[in-house]
XYZ file of C-alpha atoms in Angstrom:
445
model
C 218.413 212.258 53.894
C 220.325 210.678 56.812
C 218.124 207.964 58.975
C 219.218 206.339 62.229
C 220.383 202.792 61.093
C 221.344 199.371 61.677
C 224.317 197.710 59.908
C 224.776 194.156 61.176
C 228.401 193.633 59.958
C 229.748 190.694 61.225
C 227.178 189.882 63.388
C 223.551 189.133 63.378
C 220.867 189.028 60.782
C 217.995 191.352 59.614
C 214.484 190.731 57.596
C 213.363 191.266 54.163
C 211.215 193.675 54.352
C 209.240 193.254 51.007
C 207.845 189.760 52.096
C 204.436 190.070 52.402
C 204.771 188.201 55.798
C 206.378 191.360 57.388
C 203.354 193.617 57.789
C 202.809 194.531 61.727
C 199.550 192.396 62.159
C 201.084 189.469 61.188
C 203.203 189.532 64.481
C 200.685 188.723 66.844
C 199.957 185.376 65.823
C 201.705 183.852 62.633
C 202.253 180.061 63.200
C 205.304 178.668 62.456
C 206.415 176.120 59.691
C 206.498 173.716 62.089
C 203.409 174.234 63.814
C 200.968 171.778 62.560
C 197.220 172.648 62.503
C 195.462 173.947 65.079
C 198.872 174.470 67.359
C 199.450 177.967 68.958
C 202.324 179.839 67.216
C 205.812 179.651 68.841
C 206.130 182.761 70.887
C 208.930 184.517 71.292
C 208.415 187.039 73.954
C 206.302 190.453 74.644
C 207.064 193.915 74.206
C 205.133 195.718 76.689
C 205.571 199.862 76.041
C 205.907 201.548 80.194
C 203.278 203.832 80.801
C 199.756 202.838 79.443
C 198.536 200.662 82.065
C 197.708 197.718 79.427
C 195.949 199.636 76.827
C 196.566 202.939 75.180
C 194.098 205.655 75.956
C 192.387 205.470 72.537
C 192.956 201.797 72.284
C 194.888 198.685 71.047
C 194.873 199.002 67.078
C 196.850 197.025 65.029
C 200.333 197.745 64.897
C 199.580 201.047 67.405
C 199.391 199.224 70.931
C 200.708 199.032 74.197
C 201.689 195.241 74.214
C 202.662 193.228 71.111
C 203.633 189.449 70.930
C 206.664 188.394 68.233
C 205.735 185.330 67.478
C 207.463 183.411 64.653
C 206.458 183.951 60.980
C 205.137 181.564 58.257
C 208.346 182.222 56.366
C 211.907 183.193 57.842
C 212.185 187.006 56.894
C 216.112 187.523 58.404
C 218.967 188.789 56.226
C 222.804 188.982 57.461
C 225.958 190.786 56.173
C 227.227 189.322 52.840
C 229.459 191.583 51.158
C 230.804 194.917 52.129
C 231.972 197.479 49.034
C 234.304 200.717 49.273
C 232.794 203.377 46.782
C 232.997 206.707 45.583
C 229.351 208.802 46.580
C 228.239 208.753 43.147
C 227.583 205.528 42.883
C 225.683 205.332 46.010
C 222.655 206.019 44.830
C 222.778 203.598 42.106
C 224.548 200.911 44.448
C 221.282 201.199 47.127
C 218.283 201.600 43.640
C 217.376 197.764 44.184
C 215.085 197.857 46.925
C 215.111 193.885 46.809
C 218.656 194.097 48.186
C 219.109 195.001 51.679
C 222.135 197.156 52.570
C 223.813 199.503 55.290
C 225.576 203.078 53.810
C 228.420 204.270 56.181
C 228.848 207.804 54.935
C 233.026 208.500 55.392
C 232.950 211.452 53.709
C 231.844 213.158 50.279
C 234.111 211.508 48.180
C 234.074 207.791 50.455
C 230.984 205.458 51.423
C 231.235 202.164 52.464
C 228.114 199.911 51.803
C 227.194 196.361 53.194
C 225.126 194.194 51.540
C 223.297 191.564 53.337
C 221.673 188.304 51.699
C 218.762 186.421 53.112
C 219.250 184.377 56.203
C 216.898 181.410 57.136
C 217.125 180.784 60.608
C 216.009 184.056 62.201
C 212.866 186.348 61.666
C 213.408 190.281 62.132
C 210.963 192.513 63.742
C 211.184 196.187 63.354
C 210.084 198.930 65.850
C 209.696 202.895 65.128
C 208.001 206.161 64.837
C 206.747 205.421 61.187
C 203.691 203.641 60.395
C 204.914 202.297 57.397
C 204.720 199.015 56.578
C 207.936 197.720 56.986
C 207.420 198.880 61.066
C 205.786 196.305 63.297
C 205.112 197.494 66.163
C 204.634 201.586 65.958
C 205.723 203.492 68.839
C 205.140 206.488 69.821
C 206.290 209.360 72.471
C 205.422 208.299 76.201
C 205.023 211.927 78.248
C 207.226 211.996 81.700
C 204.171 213.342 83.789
C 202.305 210.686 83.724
C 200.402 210.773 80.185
C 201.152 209.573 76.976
C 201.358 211.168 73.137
C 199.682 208.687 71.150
C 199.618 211.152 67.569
C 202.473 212.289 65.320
C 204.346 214.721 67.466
C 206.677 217.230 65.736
C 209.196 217.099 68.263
C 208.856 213.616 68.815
C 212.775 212.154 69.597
C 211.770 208.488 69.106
C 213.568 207.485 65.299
C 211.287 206.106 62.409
C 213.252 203.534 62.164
C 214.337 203.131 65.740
C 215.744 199.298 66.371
C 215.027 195.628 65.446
C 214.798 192.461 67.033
C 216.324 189.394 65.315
C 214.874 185.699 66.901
C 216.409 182.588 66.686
C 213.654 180.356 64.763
C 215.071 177.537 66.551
C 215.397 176.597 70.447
C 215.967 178.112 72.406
C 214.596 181.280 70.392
C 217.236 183.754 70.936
C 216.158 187.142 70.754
C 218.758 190.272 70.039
C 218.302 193.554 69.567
C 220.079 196.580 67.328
C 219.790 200.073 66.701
C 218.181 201.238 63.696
C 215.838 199.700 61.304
C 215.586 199.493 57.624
C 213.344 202.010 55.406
C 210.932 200.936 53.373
C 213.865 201.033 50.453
C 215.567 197.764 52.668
C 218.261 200.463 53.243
C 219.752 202.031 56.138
C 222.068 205.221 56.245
C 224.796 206.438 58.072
C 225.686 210.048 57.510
C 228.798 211.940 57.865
C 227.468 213.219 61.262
C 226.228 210.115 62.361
C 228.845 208.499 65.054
C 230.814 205.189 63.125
C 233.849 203.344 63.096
C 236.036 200.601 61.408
C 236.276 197.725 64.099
C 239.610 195.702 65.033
C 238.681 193.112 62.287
C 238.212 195.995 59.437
C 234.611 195.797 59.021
C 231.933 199.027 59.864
C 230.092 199.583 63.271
C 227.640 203.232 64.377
C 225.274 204.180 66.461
C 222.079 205.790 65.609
C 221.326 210.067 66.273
C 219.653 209.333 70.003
C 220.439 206.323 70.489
C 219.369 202.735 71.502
C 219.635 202.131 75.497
C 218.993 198.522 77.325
C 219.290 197.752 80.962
C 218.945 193.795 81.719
C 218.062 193.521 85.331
C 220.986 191.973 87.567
C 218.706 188.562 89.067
C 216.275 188.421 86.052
C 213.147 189.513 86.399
C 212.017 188.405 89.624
C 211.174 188.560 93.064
C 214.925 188.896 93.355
C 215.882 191.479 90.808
C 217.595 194.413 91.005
C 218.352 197.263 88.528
C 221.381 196.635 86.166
C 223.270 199.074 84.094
C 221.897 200.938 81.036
C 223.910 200.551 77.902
C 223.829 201.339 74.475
C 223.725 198.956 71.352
C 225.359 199.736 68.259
C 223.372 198.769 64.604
C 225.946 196.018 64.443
C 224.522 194.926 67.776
C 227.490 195.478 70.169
C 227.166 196.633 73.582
C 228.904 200.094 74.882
C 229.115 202.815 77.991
C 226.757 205.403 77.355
C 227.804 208.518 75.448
C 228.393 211.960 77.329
C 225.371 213.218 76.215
C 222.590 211.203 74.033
C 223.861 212.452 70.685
C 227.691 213.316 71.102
C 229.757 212.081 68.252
C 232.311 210.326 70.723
C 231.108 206.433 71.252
C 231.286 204.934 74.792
C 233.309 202.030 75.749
C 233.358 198.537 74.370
C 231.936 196.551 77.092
C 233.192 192.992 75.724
C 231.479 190.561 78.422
C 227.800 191.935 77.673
C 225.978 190.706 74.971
C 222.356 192.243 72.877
C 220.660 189.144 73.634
C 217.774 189.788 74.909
C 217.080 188.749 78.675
C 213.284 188.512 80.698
C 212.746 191.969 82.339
C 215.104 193.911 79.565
C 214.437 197.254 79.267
C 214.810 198.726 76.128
C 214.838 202.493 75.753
C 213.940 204.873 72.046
C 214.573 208.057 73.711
C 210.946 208.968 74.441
C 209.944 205.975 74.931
C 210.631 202.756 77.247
C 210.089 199.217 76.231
C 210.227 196.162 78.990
C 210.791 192.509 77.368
C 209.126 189.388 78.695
C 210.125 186.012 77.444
C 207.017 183.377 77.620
C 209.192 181.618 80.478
C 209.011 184.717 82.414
C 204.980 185.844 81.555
C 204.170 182.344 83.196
C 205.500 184.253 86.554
C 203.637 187.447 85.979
C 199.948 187.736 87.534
C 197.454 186.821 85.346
C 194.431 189.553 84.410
C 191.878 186.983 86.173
C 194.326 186.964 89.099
C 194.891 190.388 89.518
C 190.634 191.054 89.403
C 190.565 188.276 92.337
C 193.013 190.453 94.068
C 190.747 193.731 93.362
C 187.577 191.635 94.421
C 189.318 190.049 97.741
C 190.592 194.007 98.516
C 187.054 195.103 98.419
C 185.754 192.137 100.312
C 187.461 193.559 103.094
C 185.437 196.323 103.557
C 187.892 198.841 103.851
C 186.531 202.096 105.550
C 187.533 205.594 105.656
C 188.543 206.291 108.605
C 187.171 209.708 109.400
C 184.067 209.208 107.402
C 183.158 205.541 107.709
C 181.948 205.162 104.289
C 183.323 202.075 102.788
C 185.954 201.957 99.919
C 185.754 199.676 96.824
C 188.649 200.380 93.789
C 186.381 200.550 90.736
C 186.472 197.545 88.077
C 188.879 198.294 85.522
C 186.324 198.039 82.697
C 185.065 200.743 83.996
C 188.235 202.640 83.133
C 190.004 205.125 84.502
C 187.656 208.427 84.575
C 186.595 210.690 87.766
C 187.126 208.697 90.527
C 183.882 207.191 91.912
C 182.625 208.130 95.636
C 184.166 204.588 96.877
C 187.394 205.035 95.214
C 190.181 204.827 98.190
C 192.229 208.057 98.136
C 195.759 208.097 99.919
C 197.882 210.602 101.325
C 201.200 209.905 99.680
C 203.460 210.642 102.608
C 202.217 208.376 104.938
C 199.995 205.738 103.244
C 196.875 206.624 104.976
C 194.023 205.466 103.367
C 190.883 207.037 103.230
C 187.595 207.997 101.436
C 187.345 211.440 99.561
C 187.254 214.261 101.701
C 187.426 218.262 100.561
C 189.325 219.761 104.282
C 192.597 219.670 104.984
C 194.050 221.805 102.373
C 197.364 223.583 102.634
C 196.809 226.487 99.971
C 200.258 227.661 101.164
C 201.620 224.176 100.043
C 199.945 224.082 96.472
C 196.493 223.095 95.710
C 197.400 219.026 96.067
C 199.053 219.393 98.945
C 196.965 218.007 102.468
C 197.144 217.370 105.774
C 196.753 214.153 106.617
C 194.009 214.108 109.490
C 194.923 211.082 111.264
C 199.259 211.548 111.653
C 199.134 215.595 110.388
C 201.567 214.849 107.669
C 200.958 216.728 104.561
C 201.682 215.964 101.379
C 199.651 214.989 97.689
C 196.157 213.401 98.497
C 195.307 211.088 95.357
C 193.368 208.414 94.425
C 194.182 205.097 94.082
C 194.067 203.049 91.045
C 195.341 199.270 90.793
C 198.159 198.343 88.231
C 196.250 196.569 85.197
C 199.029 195.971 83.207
C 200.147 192.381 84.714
C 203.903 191.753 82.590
C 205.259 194.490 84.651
C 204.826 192.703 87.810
C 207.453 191.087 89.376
C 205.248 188.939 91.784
C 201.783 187.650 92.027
C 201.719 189.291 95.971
C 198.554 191.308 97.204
C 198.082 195.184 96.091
C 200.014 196.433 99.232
C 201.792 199.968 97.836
C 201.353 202.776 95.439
C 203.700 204.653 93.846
C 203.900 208.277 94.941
C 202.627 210.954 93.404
C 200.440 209.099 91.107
C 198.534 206.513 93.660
C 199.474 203.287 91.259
C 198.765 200.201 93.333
C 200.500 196.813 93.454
C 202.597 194.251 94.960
C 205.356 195.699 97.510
C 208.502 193.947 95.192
C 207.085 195.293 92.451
C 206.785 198.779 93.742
C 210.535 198.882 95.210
C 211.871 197.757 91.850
C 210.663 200.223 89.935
C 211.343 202.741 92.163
C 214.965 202.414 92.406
C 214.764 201.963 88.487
C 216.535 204.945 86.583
C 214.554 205.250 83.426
C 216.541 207.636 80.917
C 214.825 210.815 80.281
C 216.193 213.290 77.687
C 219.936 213.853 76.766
C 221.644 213.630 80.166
C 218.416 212.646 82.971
C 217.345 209.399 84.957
C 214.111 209.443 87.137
C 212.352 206.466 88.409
C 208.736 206.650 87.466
C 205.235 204.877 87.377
C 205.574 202.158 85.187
C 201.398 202.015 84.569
C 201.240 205.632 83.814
C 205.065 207.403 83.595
C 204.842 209.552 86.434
C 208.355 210.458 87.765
C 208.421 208.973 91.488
C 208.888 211.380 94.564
C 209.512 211.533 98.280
C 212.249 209.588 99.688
C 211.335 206.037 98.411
C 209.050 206.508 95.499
C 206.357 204.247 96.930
C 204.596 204.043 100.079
C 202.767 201.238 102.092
C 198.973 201.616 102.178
C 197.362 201.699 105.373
C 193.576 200.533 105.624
C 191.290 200.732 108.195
C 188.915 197.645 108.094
C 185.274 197.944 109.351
C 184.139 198.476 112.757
C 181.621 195.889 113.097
């Protein structure tokens, strides 16, 4: 059996996965040792999964969720390399039987493995991320669909690994967090097959990359009002930071790109191949919108009294307790093309142009005609500004920064594609800029 690993050699540190203080739930609010009763737990940033619009369909359970806090555990949980041994495969099963040892197999060939053992390391707690819903996995991920839904069950031809990466924190100021391919299995082992892509680095010790591979893009600017897209890289299971491969699986290892580090930045986006993960560091989340801000926005939108403005009914965007079902008869519906904003209407199709495709009455633009539904999920905001775009096709609403970031962001889709998309729902973005300014008409009176 050959699993996509992590082998910190040389570098950071992993956990120990049979502590008891390593199950998933524990993650979301474990004080510290320091933190003295009744003191919030020392977080150490947010993992917020693109595409679910701040809750999965089915909802938040457990480990299964769109959003999950690290914070830091009762008990440091981190191992690191210790000792690295050259041995004949035989004696690799035998070498990785004590699941109370962690270690990293480097399959050379049939007759040559290389195994690292790592030994328990105080100052930083792990936190695994994967497929599996085993125990030893935190925070369980599953595939996100491009077209705007998501797979929330097991999924046969799911590309995301079981065992996909790990985050390692600092447990000490200022709470580094870095991030490596692979994770261990619920034996505290990770393997390396022959196939798998690996290498002896300068200094002689052992370095791969998992089957599809570990992508992060750290915004150029942070995560800001400011921020632009950076470039995506991969991450080796020894943590190091290379040029992305031909293809997602080749064999052949990008380039070491020495001045870039794993460590973990606000607005770093961290890919599984199938699905997309955005960090927030607790610094940065005090920047985001707040839920109670981003309901005064919805309430202060409808205050307006926004009309259509061929019927001259009024338009209200539903609460979002209400969830997203049929849209309502005062949901705003916009013509994508040309921001238009108007009530529901049944004329103006173009049967010619596909059943979605309108003309808009007031400019005679046609294009999709969908309605509108405000962005809920408030860490992937860049700004705090008014609901003044949606993302085209899907009708997404929020702040104009927010929507021009994430439409010139290249999210990685399969072996060889990048499309920008919805970040609320994982629609891939068309027309020429992806978003498009609403227009409103306000009342007459």
């Amino acid at each position: 059996m050959v699993l996509e690993g992590n082998p910190e050699v040389g570098s950071p540190r992993t956990s120990d996965l049979q502590h008891p203080g390593n199950q998933g739930s524990c993650v979301l609010s474990s004080p510290g040792e320091d933190a003295q009763p009744g003191e919030e737990p020392i977080k150490y940033g947010e993992l917020i999964v693109l595409g679910y619009n701040g809750c999965l369909a089915s909802g938040d359970k457990g480990r299964r969720r769109s959003r999950l806090a690290l914070s830091r555990r009762p008990h440091a949980n981190g191992v690191k390399p210790d000792v690295m041994h050259h041995i004949s495969t035989p004696l690799v099963s035998k070498a990785l039987s004590n699941r109370g040892q962690h270690s990293i197999s480097y399959t050379l060939s049939r007759s040559h493995s290389v195994i690292v053992e790592y030994t328990h390391d105080s100052d930083t707690d792990m936190f695994q991320i994967g497929r599996s819903t085993e125990n030893m996995i935190d925070f369980v991920v599953t595939d996100t669909s491009p077209g705007g839904g998501a797979t929330e069950g097991p999924s046969a031809q799911s590309t995301i690994s079981r065992y996909a990466c790990r985050i390692l924190c600092d447990r000490r100021p200022p709470y580094t967090a870095r991030i490596y391919a692979a994770g261990f299995d619920a034996s505290s082992n990770i393997f390396l097959g022959e196939r798998a892509a690996k290498w002896r680095t300068p200094d002689g010790l052992m370095d791969g990359l998992t089957t599809n591979g570990v992508l992060v893009m750290h915004p150029a600017g942070g995560f800001s009002e400011d921020s632009a897209p950076g470039l995506w890289r991969e991450i080796s299971v020894c943590g190091n930071v290379y040029t992305l491969r031909d293809s997602r699986s080749a064999q052949q290892r990008g380039k070491l790109v020495e001045n870039e580090s794993n460590e973990l930045q606000d607005g770093s986006l961290i890919d599984l191949c199938g699905a997309t993960l955005l960090w927030r560091t607790p610094a940065g989340l005090l920047r985001a919108p707040t839920l109670k801000q981003l309901e005064a926005q919805r309430q202060e939108a409808n205050a307006a009294r926004p009309q259509c403005p061929v019927g001259l009914s009024t338009l209200a965007f539903p609460s979002p307790a209400r969830g997203r079902t049929a849209p309502d008869k005062q949901q705003p519906w916009v013509y994508v093309r040309c921001g238009h904003v108007h009530g529901y209407h049944g004329w103006g199709c173009r049967r010619e142009r596909g059943p979605q495709e309108r003309e808009c009455p007031l400019c005679r633009l046609v294009g999709p005609y969908v309605p509108l539904w405000l962005g809920q999920e408030a860490g992937l905001c860049l700004d705090p500004g008014p609901p003044s775009h949606a993302f085209a096709p899907c009708g997404h609403v929020c702040s104009e920064k927010t929507a021009r970031y994430w439409a010139q962001t290249p999210l990685p889709h399969g072996t060889h594609a990048f499309h920008a998309a919805c970040p609320f729902c994982g629609a891939w973005l068309t027309g020429e800029h992806g978003c498009v300014r609403l227009i409103f008409q306000g009342p007459l009176d």
